[in-house]
mmCIF file of C-alpha atoms in Angstrom:
data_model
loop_
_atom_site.group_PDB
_atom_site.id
_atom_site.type_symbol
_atom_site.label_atom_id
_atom_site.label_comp_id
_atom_site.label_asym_id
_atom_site.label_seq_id
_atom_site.Cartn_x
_atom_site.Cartn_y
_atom_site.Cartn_z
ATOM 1 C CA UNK A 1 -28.618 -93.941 94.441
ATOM 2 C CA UNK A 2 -31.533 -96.061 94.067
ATOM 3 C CA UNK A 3 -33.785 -92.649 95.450
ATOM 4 C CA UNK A 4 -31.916 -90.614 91.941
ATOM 5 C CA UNK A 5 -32.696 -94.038 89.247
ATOM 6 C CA UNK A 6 -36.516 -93.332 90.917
ATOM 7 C CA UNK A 7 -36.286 -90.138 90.146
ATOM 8 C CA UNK A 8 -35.064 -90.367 86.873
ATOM 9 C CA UNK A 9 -37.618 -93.067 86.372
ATOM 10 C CA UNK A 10 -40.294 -90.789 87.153
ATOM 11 C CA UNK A 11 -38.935 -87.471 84.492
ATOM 12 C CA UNK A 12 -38.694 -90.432 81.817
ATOM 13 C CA UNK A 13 -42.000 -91.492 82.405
ATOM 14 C CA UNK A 14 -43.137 -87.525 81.836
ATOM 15 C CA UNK A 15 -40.769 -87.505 79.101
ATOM 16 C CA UNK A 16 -41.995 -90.103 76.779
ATOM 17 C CA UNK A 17 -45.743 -88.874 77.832
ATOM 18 C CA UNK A 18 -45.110 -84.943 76.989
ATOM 19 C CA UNK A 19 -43.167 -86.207 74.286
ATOM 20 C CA UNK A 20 -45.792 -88.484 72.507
ATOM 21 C CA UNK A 21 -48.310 -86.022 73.272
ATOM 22 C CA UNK A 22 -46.468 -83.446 71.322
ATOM 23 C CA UNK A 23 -45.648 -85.638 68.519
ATOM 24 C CA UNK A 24 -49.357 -86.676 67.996
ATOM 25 C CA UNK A 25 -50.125 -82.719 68.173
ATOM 26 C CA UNK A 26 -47.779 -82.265 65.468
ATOM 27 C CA UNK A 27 -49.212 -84.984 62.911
ATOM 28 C CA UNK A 28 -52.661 -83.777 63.671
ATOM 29 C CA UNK A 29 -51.440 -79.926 62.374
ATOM 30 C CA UNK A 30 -50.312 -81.392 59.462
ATOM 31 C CA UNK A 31 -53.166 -84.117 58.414
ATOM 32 C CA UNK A 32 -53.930 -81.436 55.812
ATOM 33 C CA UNK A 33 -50.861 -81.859 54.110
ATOM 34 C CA UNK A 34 -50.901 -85.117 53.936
ATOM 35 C CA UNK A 35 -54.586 -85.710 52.724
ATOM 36 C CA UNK A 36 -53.222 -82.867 49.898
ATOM 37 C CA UNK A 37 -49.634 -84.895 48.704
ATOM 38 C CA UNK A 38 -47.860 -87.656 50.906
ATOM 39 C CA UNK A 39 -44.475 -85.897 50.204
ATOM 40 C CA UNK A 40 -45.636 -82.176 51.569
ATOM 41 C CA UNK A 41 -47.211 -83.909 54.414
ATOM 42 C CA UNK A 42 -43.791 -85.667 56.036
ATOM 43 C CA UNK A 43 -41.890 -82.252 54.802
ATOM 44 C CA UNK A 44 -44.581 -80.368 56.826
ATOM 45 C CA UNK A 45 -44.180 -82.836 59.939
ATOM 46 C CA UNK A 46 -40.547 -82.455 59.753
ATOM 47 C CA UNK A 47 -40.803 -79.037 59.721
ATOM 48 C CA UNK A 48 -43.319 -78.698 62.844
ATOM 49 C CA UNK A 49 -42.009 -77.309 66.222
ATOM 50 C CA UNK A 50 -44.394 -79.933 68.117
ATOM 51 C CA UNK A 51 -42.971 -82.758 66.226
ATOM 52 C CA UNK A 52 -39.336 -82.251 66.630
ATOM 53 C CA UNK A 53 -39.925 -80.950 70.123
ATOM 54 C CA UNK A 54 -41.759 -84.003 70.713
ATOM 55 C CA UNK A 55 -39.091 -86.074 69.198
ATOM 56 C CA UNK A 56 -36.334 -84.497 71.475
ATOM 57 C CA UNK A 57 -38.336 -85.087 74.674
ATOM 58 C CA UNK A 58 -39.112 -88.651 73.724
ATOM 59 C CA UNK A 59 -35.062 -89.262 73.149
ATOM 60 C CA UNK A 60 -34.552 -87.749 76.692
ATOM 61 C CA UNK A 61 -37.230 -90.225 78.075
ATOM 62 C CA UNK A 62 -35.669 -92.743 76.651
ATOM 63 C CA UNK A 63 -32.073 -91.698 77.945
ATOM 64 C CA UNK A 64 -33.254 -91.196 81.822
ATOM 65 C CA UNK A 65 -35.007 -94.312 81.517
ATOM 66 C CA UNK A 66 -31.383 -96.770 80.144
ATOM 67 C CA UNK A 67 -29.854 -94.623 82.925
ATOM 68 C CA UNK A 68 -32.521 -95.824 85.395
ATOM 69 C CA UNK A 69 -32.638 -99.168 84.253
ATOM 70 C CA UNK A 70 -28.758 -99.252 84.643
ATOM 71 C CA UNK A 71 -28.854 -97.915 88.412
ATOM 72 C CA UNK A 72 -31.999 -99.611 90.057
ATOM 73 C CA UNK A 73 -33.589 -102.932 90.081
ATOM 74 C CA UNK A 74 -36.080 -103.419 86.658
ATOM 75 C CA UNK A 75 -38.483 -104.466 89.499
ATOM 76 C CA UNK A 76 -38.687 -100.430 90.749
ATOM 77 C CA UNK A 77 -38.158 -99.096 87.267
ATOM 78 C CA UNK A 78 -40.884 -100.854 84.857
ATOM 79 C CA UNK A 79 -43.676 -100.652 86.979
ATOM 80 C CA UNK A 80 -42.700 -96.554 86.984
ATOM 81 C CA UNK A 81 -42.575 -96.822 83.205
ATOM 82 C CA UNK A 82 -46.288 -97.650 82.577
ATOM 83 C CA UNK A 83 -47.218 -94.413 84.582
ATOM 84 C CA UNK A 84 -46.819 -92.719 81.174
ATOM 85 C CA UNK A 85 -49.745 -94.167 79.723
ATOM 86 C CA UNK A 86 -51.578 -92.422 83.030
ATOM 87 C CA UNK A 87 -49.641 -89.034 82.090
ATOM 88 C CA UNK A 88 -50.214 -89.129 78.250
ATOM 89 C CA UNK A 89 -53.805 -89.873 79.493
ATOM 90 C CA UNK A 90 -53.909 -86.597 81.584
ATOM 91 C CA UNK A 91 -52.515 -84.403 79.569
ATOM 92 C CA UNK A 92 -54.055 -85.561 76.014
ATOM 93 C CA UNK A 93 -57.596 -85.264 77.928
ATOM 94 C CA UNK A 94 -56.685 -81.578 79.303
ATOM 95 C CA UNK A 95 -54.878 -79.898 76.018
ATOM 96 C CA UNK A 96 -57.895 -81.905 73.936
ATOM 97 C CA UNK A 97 -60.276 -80.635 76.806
ATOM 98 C CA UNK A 98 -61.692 -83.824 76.406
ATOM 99 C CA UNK A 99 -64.090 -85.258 79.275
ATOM 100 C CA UNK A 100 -62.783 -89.350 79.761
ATOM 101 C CA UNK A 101 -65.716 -91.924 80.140
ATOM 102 C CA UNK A 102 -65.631 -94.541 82.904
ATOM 103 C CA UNK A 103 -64.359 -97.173 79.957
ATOM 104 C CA UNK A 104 -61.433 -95.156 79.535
ATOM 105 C CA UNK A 105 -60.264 -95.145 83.214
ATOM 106 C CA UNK A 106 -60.926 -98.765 83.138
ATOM 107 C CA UNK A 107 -58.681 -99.110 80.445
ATOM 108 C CA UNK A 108 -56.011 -97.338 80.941
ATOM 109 C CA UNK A 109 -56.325 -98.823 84.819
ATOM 110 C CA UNK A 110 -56.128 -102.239 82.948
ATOM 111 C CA UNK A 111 -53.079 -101.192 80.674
ATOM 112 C CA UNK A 112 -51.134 -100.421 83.440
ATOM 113 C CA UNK A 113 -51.919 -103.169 86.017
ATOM 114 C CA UNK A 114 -51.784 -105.883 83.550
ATOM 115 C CA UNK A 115 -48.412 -104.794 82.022
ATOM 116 C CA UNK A 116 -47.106 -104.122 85.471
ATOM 117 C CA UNK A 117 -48.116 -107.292 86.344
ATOM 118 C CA UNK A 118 -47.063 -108.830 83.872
ATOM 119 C CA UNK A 119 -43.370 -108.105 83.651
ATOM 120 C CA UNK A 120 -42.732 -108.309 87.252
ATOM 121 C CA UNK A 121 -43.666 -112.451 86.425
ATOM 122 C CA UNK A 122 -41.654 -112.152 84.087
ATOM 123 C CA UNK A 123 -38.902 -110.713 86.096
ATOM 124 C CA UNK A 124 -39.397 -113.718 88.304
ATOM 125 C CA UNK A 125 -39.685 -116.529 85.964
ATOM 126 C CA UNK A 126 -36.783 -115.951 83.701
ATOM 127 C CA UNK A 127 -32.755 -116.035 83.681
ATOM 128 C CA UNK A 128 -30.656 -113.981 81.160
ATOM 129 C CA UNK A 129 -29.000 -115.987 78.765
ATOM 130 C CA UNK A 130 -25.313 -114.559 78.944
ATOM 131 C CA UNK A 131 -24.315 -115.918 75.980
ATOM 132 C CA UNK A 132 -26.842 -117.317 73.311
ATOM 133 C CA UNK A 133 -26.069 -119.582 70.628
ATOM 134 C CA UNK A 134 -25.471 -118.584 67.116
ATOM 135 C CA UNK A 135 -28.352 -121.059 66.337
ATOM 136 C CA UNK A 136 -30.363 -119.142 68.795
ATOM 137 C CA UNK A 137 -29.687 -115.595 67.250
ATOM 138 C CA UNK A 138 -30.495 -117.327 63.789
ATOM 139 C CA UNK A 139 -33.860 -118.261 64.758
ATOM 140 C CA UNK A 140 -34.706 -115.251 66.633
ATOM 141 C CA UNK A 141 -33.548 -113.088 63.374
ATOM 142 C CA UNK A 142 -35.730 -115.046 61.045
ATOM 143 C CA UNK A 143 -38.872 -114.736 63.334
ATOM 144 C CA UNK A 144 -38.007 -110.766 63.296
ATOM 145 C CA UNK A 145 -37.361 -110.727 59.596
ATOM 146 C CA UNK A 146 -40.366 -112.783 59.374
ATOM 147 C CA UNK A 147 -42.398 -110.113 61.450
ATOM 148 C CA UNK A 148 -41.218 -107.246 59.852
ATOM 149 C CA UNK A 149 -42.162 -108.513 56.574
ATOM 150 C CA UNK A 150 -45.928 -109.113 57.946
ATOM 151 C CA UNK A 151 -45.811 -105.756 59.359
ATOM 152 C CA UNK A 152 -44.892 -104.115 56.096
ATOM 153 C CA UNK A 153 -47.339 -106.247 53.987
ATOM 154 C CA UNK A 154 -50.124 -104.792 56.226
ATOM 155 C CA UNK A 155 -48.897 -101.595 56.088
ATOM 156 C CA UNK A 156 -49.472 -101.244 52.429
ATOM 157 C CA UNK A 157 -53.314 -102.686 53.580
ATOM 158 C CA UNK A 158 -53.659 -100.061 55.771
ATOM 159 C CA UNK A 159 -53.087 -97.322 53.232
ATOM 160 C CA UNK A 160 -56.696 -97.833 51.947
ATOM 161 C CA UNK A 161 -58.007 -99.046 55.390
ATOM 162 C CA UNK A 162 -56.459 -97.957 58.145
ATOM 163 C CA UNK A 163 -56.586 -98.629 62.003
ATOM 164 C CA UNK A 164 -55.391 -97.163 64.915
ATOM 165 C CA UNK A 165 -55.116 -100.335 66.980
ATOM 166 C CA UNK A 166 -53.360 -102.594 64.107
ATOM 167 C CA UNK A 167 -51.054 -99.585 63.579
ATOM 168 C CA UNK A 168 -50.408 -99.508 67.632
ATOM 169 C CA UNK A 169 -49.652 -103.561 67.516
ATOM 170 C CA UNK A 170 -46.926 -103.630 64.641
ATOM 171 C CA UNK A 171 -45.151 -100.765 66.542
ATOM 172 C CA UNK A 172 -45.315 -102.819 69.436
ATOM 173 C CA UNK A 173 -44.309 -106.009 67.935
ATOM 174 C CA UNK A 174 -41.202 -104.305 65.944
ATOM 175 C CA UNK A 175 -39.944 -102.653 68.844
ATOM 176 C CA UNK A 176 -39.865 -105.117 71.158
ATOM 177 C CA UNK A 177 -37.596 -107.190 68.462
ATOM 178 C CA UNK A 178 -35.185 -103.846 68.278
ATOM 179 C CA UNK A 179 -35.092 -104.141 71.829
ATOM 180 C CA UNK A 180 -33.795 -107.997 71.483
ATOM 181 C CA UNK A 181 -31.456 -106.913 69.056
ATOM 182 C CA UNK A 182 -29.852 -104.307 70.619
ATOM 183 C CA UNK A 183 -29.719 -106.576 74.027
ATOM 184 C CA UNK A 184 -28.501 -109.222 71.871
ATOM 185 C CA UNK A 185 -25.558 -106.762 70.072
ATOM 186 C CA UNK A 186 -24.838 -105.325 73.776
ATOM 187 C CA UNK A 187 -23.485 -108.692 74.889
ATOM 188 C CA UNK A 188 -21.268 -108.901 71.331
ATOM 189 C CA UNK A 189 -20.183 -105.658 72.123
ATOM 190 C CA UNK A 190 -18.817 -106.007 75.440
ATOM 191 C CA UNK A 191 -17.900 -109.097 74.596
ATOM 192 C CA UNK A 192 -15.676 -107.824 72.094
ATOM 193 C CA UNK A 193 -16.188 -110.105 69.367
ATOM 194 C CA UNK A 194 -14.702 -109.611 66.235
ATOM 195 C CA UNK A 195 -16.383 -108.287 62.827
ATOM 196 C CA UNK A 196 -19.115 -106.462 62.124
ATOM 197 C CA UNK A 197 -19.620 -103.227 63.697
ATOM 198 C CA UNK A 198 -17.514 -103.147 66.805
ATOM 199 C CA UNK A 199 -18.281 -106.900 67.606
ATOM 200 C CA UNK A 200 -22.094 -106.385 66.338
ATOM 201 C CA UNK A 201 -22.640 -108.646 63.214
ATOM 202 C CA UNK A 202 -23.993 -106.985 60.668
ATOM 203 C CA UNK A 203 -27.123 -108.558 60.883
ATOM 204 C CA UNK A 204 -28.110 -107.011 64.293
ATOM 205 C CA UNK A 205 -27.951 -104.109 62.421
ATOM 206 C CA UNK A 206 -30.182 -104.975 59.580
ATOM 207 C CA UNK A 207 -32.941 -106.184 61.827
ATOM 208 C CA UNK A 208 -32.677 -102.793 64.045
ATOM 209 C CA UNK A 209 -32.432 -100.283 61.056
ATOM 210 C CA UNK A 210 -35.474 -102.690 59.305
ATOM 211 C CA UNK A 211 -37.711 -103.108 62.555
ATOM 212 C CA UNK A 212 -37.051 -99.576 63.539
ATOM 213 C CA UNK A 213 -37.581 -97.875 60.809
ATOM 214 C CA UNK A 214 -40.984 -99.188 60.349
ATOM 215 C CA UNK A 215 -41.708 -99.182 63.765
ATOM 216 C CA UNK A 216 -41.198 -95.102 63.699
ATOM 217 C CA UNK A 217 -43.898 -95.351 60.414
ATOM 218 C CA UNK A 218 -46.300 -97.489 62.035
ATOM 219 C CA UNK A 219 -46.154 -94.949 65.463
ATOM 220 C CA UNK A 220 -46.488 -91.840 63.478
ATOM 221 C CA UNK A 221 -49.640 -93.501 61.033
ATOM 222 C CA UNK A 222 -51.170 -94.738 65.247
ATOM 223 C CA UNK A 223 -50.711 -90.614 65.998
ATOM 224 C CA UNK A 224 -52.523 -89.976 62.975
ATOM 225 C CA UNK A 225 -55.412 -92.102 63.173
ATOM 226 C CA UNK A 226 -55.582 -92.267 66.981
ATOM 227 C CA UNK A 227 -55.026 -90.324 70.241
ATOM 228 C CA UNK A 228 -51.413 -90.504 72.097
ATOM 229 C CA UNK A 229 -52.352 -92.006 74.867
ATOM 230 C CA UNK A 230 -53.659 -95.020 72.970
ATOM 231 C CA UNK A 231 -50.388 -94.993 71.440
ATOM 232 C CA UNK A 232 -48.124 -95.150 74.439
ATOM 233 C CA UNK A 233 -50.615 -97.832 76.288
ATOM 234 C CA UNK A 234 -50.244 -99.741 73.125
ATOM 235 C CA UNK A 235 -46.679 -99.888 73.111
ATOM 236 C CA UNK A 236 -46.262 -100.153 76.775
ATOM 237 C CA UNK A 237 -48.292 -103.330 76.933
ATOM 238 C CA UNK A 238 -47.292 -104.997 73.469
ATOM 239 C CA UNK A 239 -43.214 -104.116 73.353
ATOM 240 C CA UNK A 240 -42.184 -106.178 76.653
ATOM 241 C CA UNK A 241 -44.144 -108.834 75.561
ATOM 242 C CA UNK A 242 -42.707 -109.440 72.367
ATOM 243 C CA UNK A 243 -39.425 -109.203 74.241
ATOM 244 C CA UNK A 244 -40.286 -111.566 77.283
ATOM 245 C CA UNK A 245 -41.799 -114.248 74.690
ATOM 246 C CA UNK A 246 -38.580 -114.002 72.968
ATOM 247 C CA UNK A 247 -36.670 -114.729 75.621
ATOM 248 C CA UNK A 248 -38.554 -117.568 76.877
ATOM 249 C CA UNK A 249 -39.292 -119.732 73.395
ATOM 250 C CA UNK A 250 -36.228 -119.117 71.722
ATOM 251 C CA UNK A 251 -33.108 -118.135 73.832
ATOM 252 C CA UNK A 252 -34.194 -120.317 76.287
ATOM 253 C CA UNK A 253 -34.709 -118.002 79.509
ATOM 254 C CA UNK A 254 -37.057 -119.301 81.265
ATOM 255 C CA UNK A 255 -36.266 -120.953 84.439
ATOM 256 C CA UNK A 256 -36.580 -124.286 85.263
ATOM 257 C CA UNK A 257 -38.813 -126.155 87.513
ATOM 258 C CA UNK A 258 -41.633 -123.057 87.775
ATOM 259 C CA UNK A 259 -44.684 -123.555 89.344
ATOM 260 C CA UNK A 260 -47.538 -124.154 86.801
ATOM 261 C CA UNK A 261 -49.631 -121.240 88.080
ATOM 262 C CA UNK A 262 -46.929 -119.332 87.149
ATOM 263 C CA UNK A 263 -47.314 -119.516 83.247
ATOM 264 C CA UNK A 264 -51.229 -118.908 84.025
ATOM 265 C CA UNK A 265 -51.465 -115.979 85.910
ATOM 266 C CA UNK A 266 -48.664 -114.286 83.136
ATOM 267 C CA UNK A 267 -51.041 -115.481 80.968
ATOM 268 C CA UNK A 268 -53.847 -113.495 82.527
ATOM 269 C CA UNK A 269 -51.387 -110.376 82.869
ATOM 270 C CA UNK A 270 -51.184 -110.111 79.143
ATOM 271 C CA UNK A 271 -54.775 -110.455 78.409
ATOM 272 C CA UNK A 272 -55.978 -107.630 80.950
ATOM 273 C CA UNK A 273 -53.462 -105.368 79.577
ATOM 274 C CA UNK A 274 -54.161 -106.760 76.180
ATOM 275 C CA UNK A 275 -57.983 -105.856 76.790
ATOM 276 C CA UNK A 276 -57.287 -102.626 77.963
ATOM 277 C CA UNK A 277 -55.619 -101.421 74.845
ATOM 278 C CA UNK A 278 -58.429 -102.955 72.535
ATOM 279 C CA UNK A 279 -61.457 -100.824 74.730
ATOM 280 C CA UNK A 280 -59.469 -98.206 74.930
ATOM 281 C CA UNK A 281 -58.914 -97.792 71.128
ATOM 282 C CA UNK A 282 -62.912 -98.306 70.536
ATOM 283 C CA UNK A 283 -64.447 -96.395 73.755
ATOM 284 C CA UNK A 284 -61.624 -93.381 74.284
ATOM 285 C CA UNK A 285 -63.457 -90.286 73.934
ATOM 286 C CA UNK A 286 -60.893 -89.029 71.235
ATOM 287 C CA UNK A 287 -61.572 -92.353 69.255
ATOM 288 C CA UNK A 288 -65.420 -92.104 69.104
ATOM 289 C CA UNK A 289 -65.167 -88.125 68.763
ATOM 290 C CA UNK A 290 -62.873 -89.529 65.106
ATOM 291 C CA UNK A 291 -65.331 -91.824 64.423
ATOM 292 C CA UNK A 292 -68.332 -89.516 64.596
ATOM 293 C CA UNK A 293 -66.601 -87.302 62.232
ATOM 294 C CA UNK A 294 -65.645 -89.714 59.816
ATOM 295 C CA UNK A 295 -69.383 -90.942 59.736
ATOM 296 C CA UNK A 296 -70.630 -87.381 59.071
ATOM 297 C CA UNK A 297 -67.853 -86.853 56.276
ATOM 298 C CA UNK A 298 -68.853 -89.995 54.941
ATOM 299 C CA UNK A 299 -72.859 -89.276 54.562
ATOM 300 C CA UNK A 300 -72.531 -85.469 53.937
ATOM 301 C CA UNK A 301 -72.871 -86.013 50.230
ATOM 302 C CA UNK A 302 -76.061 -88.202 50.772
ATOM 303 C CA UNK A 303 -77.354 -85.031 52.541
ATOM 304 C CA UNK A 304 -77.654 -83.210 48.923
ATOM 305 C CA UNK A 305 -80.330 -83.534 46.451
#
């Protein structure tokens, strides 16, 4: 069994990475639309075979991973999960033909490890909380409501100046509070708690559709503005933080009497993989090949008489 969760570990992994990769391919057919009228641009993506294709392979990803994580240990399956940013990596770099710099393999080498690394400690130090307070869910839906409000406030920023990483860290942020949520609604669920939605308060549901909605915005501006792979290492370092930190400050999993060097070296965890993302979004080929063309756009009329 554990052999078949690997497996399906493995085609999620692919999944998400052919998936993101086809995604990004379909915003960048339609960035012509959407320079033109906002409106024709999302009808266009919506319309695009890449998109939706992308979309659909993305939503089996997802699937083979809950089945995974379901089946085998999260110790086997997470670790297998930050292979994507190595696939996206591959096969961005090969449809692109674009030739990756030594920063970029550092990167991405840094994404992974540290993530890696870093849940695994996680894994170690903490305890689920089987059944958290209401007082707890409170204060974990205000910090998300609080979040998502920051995130949309610098969305409307980014309309005039935009950026690939900032976009990369809301998504991260506001999925990894969807994640809580839905962990958090699971337990009401099979709990079978009364009201709501089948047990989940309606709340839940707020902060999912909310967080999630704009988390889908902020990934689709990242594909616009920056290459997939940055995307996916983006999310795949940022997402299980938010959710680990969660857990730890305000449900109160953490376990007790940890070694200090414990905190530390999930400290240092975060910050390689944290590192990782921010070279990769300034040195990735894909980024400075942008950039370049942005700077030539932006002096072309100087060129004139």
């Amino acid at each position: 069994m554990k052999w078949l969760s690997i497996a399906a570990a493995l085609a999620g992994a692919f999944c998400l990475a052919l998936g993101s990769e086809r995604q990004a391919a379909g915003v960048r057919r339609t960035q012509q639309y959407r320079g033109l009228h906002r409106r024709r641009g999302i009808l266009a993506l919506l319309t695009s075979r890449a998109w939706l294709a992308g979309g659909l392979l993305m939503v089996l990803g997802m699937v083979l991973n809950v089945y995974a994580l379901a089946t085998a240990p999260l110790t086997v399956v997470q670790p297998i999960g930050a292979l994507a940013v190595v696939i996206t990596t591959v096969l961005h770099a090969r449809i692109q033909r674009l030739r990756l710099n030594r920063t970029t393999v550092g990167a991405i080498s840094a994404c992974v490890a540290g993530s890696a690394a870093f849940v695994l400690l996680a894994i170690a130090a903490t305890q689920e909380n089987p059944a958290p307070t209401p007082g707890q869910e409170r204060v974990t839906a205000v910090v998300a409501v609080v979040a998502t409000v920051l995130c949309a406030l610098a969305a409307l920023v980014m309309i005039r100046r935009p950026s690939a990483f900032a976009y990369i860290l809301g998504a991260g942020v506001l999925f990894g509070f969807v994640a809580v949520f839905v962990r958090l609604g699971s337990i009401h669920l099979l709990r079978g708690d009364a009201g709501g939605l089948a047990g989940v308060p309606w709340f839940h549901l707020g902060v999912i559709a909310a967080a999630g909605g704009l988390g889908v915005y902020f990934v689709q501006s990242a594909y616009h503005h920056g290459p997939p792979d940055l995307v996916v290492a983006g999310l795949t370092v940022v997402d299980p933080m938010v959710g680990v930190l969660t857990g730890i400050i305000v449900l109160g999993e953490l376990l007790p009497g940890l070694p200090w060097w414990v905190g530390w070296c999930m400290a240092g965890a975060a910050a390689v993989a944290t590192l990782g993302v921010i070279a990769l979004s300034r040195h990735h080929p894909d980024v400075i090949s942008r950039r370049e063309q942005a700077q030539g756009e932006a002096s072309a009329p100087d060129a004139g008489p």
